[in-house]
Coordinates of C-alpha atoms in Angstrom, one line a residue:
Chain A
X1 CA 0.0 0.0 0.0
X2 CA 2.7 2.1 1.0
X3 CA 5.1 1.2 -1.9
X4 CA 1.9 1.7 -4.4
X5 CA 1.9 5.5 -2.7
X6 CA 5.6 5.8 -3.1
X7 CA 5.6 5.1 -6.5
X8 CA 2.5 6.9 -7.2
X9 CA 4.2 10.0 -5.5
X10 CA 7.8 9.0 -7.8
X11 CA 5.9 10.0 -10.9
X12 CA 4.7 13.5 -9.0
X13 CA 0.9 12.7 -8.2
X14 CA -0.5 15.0 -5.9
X15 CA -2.5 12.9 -3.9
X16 CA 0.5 10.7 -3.2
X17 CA 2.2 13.6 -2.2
X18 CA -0.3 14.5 0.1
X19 CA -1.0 11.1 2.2
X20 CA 2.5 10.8 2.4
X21 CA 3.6 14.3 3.9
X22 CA 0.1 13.5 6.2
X23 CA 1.2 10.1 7.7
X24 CA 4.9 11.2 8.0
X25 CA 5.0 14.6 9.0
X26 CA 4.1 14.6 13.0
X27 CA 7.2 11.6 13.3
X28 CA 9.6 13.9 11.2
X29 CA 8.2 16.9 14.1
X30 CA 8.7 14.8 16.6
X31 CA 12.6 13.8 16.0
X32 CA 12.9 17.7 15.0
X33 CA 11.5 19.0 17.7
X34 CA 13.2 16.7 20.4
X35 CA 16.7 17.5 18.9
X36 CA 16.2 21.2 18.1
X37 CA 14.1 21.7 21.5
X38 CA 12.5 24.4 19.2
X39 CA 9.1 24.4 18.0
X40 CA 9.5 27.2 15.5
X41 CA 12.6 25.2 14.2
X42 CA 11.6 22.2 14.2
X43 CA 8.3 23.2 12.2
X44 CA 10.8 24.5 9.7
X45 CA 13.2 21.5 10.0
X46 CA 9.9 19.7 9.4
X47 CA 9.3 20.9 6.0
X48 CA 12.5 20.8 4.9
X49 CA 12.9 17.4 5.2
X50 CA 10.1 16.6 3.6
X51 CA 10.4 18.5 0.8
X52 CA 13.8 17.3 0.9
X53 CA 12.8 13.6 0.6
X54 CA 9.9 13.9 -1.7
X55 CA 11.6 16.0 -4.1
X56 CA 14.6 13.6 -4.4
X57 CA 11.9 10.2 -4.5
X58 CA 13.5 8.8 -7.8
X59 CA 16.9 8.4 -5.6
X60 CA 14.7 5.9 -2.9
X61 CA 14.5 2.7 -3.6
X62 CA 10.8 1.9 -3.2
X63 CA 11.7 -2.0 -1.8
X64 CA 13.3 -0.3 1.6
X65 CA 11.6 1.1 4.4
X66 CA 10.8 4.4 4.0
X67 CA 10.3 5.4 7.7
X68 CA 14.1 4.8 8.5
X69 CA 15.2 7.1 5.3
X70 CA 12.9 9.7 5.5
X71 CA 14.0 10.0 9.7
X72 CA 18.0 10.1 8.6
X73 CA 16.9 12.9 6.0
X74 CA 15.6 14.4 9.1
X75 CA 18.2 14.0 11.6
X76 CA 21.0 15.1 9.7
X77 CA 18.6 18.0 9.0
X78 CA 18.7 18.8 12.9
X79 CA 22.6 17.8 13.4
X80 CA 23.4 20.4 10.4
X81 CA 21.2 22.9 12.1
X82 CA 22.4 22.5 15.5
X83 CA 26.2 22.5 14.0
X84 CA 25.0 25.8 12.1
X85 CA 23.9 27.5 15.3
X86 CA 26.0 30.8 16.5
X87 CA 23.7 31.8 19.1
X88 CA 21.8 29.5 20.8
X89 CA 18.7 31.9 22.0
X90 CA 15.1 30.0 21.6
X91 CA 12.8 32.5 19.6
X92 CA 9.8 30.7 20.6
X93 CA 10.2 32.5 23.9
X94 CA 9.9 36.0 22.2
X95 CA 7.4 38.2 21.5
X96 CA 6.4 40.0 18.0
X97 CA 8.7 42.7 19.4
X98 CA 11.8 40.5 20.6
X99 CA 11.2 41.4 24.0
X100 CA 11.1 38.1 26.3
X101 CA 7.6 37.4 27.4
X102 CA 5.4 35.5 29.4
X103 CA 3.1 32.7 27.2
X104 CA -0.1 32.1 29.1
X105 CA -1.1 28.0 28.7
X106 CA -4.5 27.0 28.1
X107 CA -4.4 24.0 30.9
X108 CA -7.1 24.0 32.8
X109 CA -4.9 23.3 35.6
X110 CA -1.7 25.8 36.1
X111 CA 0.0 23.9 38.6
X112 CA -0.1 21.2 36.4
X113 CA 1.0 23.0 33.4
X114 CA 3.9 24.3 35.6
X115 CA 5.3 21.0 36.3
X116 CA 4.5 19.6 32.9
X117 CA 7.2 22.7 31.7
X118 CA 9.5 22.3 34.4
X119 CA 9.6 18.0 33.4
X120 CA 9.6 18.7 29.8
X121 CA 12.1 21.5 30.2
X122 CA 14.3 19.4 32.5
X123 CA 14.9 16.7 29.8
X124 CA 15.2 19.6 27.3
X125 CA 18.5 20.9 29.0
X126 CA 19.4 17.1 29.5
X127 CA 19.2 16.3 25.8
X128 CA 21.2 19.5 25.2
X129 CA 23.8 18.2 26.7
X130 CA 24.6 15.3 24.0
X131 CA 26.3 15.4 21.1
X132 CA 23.7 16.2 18.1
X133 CA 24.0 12.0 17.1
X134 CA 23.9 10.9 20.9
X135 CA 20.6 13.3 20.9
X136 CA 19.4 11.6 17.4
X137 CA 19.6 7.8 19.1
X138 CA 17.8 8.7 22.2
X139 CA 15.3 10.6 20.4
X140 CA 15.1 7.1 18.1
X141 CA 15.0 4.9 20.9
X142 CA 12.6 6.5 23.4
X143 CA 9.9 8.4 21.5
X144 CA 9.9 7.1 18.2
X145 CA 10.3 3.7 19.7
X146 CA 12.6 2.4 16.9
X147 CA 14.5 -0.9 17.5
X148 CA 18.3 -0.8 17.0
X149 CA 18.2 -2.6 13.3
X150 CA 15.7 0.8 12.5
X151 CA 18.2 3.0 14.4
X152 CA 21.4 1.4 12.6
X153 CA 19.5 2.4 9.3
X154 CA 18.6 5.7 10.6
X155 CA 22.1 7.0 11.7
X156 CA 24.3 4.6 10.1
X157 CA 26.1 3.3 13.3
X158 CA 26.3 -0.3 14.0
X159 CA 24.1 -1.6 17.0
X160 CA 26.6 -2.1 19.3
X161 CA 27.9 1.2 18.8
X162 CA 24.4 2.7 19.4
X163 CA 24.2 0.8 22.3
X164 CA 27.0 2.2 23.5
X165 CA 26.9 5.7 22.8
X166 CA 22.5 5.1 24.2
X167 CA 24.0 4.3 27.5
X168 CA 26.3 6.8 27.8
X169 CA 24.0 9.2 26.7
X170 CA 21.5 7.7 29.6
X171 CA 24.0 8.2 32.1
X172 CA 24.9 11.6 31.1
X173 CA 21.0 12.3 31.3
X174 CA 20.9 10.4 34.8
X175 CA 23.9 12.4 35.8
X176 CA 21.9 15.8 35.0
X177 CA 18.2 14.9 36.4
X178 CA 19.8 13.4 39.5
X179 CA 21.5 16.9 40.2
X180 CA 18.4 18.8 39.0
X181 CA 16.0 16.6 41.6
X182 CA 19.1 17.3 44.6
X183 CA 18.1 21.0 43.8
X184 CA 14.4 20.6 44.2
Chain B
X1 CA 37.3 -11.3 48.6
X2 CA 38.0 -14.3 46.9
X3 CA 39.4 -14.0 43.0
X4 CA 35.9 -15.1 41.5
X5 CA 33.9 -13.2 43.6
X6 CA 36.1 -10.0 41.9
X7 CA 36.0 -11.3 38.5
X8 CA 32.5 -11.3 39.0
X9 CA 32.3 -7.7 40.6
X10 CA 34.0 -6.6 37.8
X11 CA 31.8 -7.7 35.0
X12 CA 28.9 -6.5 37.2
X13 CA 30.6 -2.9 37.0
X14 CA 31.1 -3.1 33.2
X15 CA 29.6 -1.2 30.4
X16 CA 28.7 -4.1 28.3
X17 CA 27.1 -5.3 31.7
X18 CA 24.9 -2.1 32.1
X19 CA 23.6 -2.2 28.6
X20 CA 22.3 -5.7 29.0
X21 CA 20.7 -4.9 32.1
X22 CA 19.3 -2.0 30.6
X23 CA 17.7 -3.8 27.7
X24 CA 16.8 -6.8 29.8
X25 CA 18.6 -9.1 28.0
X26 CA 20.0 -10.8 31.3
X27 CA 19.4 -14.2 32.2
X28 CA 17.6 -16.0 35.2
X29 CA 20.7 -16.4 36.5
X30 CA 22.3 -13.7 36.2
X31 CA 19.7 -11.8 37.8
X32 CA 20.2 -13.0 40.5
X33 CA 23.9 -12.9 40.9
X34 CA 22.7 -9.2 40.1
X35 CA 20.3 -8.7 42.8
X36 CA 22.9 -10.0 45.2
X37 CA 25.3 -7.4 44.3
X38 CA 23.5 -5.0 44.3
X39 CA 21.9 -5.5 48.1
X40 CA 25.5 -4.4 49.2
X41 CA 27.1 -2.2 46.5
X42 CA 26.5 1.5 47.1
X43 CA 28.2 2.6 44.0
X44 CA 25.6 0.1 41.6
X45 CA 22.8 1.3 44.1
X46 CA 23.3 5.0 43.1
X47 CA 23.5 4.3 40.0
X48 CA 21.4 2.0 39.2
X49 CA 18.6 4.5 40.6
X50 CA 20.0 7.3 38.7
X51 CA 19.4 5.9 35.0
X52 CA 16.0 4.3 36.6
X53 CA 15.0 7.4 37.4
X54 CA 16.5 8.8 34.1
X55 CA 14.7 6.0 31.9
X56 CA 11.7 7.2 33.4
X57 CA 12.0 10.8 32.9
X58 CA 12.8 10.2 29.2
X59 CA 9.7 8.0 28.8
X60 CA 7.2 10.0 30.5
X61 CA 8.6 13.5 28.7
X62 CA 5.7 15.0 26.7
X63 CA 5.6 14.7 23.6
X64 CA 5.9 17.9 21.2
X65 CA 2.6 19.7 20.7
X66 CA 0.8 19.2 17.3
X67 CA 1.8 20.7 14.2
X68 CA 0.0 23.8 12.9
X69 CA -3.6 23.7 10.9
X70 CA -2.1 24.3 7.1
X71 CA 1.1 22.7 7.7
X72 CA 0.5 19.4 4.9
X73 CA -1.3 22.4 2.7
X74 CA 1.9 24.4 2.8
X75 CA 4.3 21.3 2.5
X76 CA 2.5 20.1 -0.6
X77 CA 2.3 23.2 -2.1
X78 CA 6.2 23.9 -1.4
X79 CA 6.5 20.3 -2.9
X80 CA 5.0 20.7 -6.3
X81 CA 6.9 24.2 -6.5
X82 CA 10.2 22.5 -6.0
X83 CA 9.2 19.5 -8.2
X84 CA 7.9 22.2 -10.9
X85 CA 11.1 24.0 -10.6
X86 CA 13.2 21.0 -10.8
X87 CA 11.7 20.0 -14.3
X88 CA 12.2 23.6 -15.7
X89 CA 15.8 23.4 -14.8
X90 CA 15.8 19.8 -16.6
X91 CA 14.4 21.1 -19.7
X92 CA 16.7 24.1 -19.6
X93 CA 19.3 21.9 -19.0
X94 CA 18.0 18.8 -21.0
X95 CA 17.9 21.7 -23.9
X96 CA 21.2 23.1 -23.2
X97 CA 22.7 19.8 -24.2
X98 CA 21.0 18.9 -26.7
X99 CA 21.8 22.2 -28.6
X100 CA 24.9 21.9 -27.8
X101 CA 25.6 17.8 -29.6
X102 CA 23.3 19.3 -32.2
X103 CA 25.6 22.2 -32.9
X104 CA 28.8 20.3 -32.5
X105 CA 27.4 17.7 -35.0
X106 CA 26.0 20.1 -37.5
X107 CA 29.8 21.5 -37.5
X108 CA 31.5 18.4 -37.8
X109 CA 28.7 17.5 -40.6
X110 CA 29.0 21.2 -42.6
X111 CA 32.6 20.6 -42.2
X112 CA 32.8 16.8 -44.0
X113 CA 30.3 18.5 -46.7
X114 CA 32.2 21.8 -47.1
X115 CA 35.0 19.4 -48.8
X116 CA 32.3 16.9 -51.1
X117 CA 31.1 20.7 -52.4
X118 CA 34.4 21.8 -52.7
X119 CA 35.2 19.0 -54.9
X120 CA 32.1 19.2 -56.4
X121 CA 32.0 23.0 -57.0
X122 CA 35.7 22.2 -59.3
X123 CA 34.5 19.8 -60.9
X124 CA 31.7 21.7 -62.5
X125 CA 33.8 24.7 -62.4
X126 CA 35.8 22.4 -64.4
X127 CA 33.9 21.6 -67.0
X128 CA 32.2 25.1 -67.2
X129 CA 36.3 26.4 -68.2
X130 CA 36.6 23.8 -70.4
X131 CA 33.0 24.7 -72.0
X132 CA 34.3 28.2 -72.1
X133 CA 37.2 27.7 -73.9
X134 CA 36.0 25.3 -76.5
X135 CA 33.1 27.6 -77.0
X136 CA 35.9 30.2 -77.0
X137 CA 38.0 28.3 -80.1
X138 CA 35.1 28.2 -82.2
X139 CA 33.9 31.8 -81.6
X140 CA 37.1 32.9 -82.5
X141 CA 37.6 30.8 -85.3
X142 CA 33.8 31.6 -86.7
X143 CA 34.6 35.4 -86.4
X144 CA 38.3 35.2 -87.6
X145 CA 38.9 32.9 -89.8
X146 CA 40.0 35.6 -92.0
X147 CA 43.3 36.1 -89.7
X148 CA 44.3 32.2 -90.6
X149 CA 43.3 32.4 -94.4
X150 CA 46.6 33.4 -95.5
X151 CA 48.0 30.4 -93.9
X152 CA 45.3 28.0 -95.3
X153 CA 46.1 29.4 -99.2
X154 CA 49.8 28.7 -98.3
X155 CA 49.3 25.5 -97.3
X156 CA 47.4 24.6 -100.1
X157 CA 49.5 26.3 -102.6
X158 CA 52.9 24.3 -101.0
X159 CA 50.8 21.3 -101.3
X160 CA 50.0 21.5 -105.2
X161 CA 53.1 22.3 -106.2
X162 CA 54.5 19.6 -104.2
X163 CA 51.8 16.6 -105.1
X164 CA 50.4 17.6 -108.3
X165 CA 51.2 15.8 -111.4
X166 CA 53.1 18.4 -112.9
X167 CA 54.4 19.8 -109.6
X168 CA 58.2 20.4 -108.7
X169 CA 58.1 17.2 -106.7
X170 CA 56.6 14.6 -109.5
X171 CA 59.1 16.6 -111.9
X172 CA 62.2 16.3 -110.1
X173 CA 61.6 12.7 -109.3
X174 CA 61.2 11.9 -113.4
X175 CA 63.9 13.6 -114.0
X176 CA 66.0 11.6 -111.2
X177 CA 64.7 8.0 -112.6
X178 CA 65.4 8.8 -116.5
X179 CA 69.2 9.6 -115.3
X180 CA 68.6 6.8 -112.9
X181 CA 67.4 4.4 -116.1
X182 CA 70.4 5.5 -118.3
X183 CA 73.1 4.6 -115.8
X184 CA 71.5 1.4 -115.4
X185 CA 71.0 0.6 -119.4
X186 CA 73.5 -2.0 -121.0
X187 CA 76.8 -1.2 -122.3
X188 CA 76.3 -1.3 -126.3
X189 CA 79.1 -2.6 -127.9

């Protein structure tokens, strides 16, 4: 079904195209996002990669998977983005006039909310820490659930070498959350 | 501590032990020997918590909010504009090349038939010049034949009195066989 899109989408039909882009696109986000920490970016880092891979289709070869292709498009998106980086300021935190500025949520619950941001921003500064490929494996492993044949395809490593660098990238995490939650 | 008892400690404390561990890939056995270390190593304890605790965090992060109404719309659209783009520079290119063998065949071709005409163009050139000139000859001796009567009558007039009967040639040739005759007649007694 998936090959019959691909090919459909080799020879430029729209409608290819479109299902495509629809079933990949919030998997591409989520790697982007997770490695840029960024949503702005990562929107950005998004469509680039999928304009990226769907513009270059007659390179694919339709027999392979296409999820572990279209995520190394994406991750070496991120890595060159994060290598290209000079100043490291998140613009998602600033208003239409630059200025810093406080984003109301819509949770129905602020405490909540608050502790939602402080977990998800606690992992953010933990990821930050890694290299961009350590960042691209954990990102593999625990939210796109990928097993390491997928990952190997994804960032080119061989498994034990992703298990490797995976643990030492947990550890490095650990190392940071552990000092985090001593501060709390 | 006896020798075992460390070898054992020290594959407990390795990497490559920590990443089975980590992806459960222990035995029966072994996890037990495990959960006997562990009741009395400090260092394993810590951190054996820590990247519990870390595992967790990682799992239980939220995920990324959802991508904007009009994203696909805008991806599609950037899409076909790429892919349209992409076949213009094809064509360009595609045409580029292709006027490019055309013109260096067309040169190579008007160069091979630039020498056949040459050869042809002498040829006829040829034979016009030869045309020409014959055509030439007889114009000129049509319209002045009077410049090569004289030597006509000459001729003619050398070539009666040689050949005629009673020209200086038959004459002088009687006159040599009668002497001729006469020299060769019988002595008369």
């Amino acid at each position: 079904m998936e090959q019959d899109f691909l090919r459909l989408a080799q020879r430029g039909e729209e409608g290819a195209i479109n299902e495509l882009v629809e079933t990949y696109q919030q998997s591409v986000f989520n790697v982007c996002y997770r490695m840029l920490g960024q949503a702005t970016e990562a929107e950005d880092a998004t469509q680039e990669t999928l304009v990226k891979a769907l513009t270059n289709l007659h390179s694919y070869d339709v027999e392979r998977p296409f999820k572990p292709w279209l995520l190394r498009i994406a991750s070496n998106e991120c890595i060159d983005r994060i290598r290209r980086r000079k100043n490291p300021l998140s613009l998602d935190a600033l208003g239409e006039d630059g200025a810093w500025e406080w984003k109301q949520g819509d949770s129905p619950n602020p405490e909540a909310e608050i502790v939602h941001r402080e977990r998800r921003d606690e992992v953010r500064a933990a990821l930050d820490a890694l290299s961009p490929q350590d960042r691209a494996i954990v990102t593999l492993f625990y939210w796109e659930n990928l097993p390491y044949t997928e990952i190997e395809a994804v960032t080119g490593l061989s498994i034990s070498a992703i298990k490797s660098r995976l643990f030492r990238a947990r550890r490095t995490i650990a190392g940071l959350l552990m000092q985090e939650d001593a501060y709390v | 501590m006896s020798r075992e008892t460390q070898v054992l400690v020290s594959d407990l404390h390795s990497e490559a032990w920590w990443i089975r561990l980590m992806d459960d890939e222990v035995t029966a056995e072994e996890r037990v020997r495990w959960d006997a270390h562990l009741a009395h190593c400090t260092r394993c304890q810590e951190e054996w918590k820590a990247m519990i605790f870390a595992d967790a965090a990682l799992r239980a992060a939220p995920a990324p909010e959802a991508l904007p109404v009009g994203f696909t719309a805008a991806t599609v659209d950037r899409i076909k504009r790429q892919q349209r783009l992409r076949r213009l520079l094809a064509f360009v290119a595609g045409t580029f090349i292709v006027t490019l063998v055309a013109m260096l065949v067309l040169a190579l071709a008007g160069s091979a038939l630039g020498v056949v005409e040459q050869g042809f163009i002498a040829v006829v050139a040829g034979r016009q010049a030869l045309f020409r000139s014959v055509m030439h000859m007889v114009l000129v001796l049509f319209f002045g034949w009077q410049a090569i009567l004289p030597f006509v009558l000459g001729l003619l007039a050398v070539g009666y009195l040689l050949l005629m009967p009673n020209g200086l040639l038959f004459t002088a040739a009687l006159i040599w066989l009668s002497g001729h005759r006469r020299a060769m007649a019988p002595v008369r007694s």
